[in-house]
């Protein structure tokens, strides 16, 4: 099993800000979201997605993590609601988005 070690950033409404997890690279993005939610006991339903802030793009839900060649080189990925407003501003609290 190939694994990725990813630093995940959560919205300010979550009980954690960042968490580093080892995730099976053969999981799809959707399966990864479920794994993260279950592992950390955070909401993983609704419209949650994984977002690459440096590239300003969402990971495709049905694509395996192993497909993204530079994923582990990212400083962090964001775990957030796809419908959340993102003002593009960084708050002092390190927030990335607001869950409505």
JSON list of C-alpha atoms in Angstrom, two decimals, residues 13 15 20 29 52 63 69 74-75 84 86 91 95:
[
{"chain": "A", "resi": 13, "resn": "UNK", "atom": "CA", "xyz": [-15.54, 26.19, 12.51]},
{"chain": "A", "resi": 15, "resn": "UNK", "atom": "CA", "xyz": [-12.16, 21.77, 16.30]},
{"chain": "A", "resi": 20, "resn": "UNK", "atom": "CA", "xyz": [-1.01, 15.65, 9.31]},
{"chain": "A", "resi": 29, "resn": "UNK", "atom": "CA", "xyz": [-10.72, 11.83, -3.22]},
{"chain": "A", "resi": 52, "resn": "UNK", "atom": "CA", "xyz": [-5.18, 22.92, -3.49]},
{"chain": "A", "resi": 63, "resn": "UNK", "atom": "CA", "xyz": [-9.81, 10.47, -8.98]},
{"chain": "A", "resi": 69, "resn": "UNK", "atom": "CA", "xyz": [1.91, 13.60, -8.84]},
{"chain": "A", "resi": 74, "resn": "UNK", "atom": "CA", "xyz": [2.02, 20.80, -1.36]},
{"chain": "A", "resi": 75, "resn": "UNK", "atom": "CA", "xyz": [2.45, 22.80, 1.85]},
{"chain": "A", "resi": 84, "resn": "UNK", "atom": "CA", "xyz": [-18.13, 28.13, 1.19]},
{"chain": "A", "resi": 86, "resn": "UNK", "atom": "CA", "xyz": [-13.59, 32.26, 0.10]},
{"chain": "A", "resi": 91, "resn": "UNK", "atom": "CA", "xyz": [-7.53, 35.88, 8.69]},
{"chain": "A", "resi": 95, "resn": "UNK", "atom": "CA", "xyz": [-9.24, 30.49, 8.57]}
]
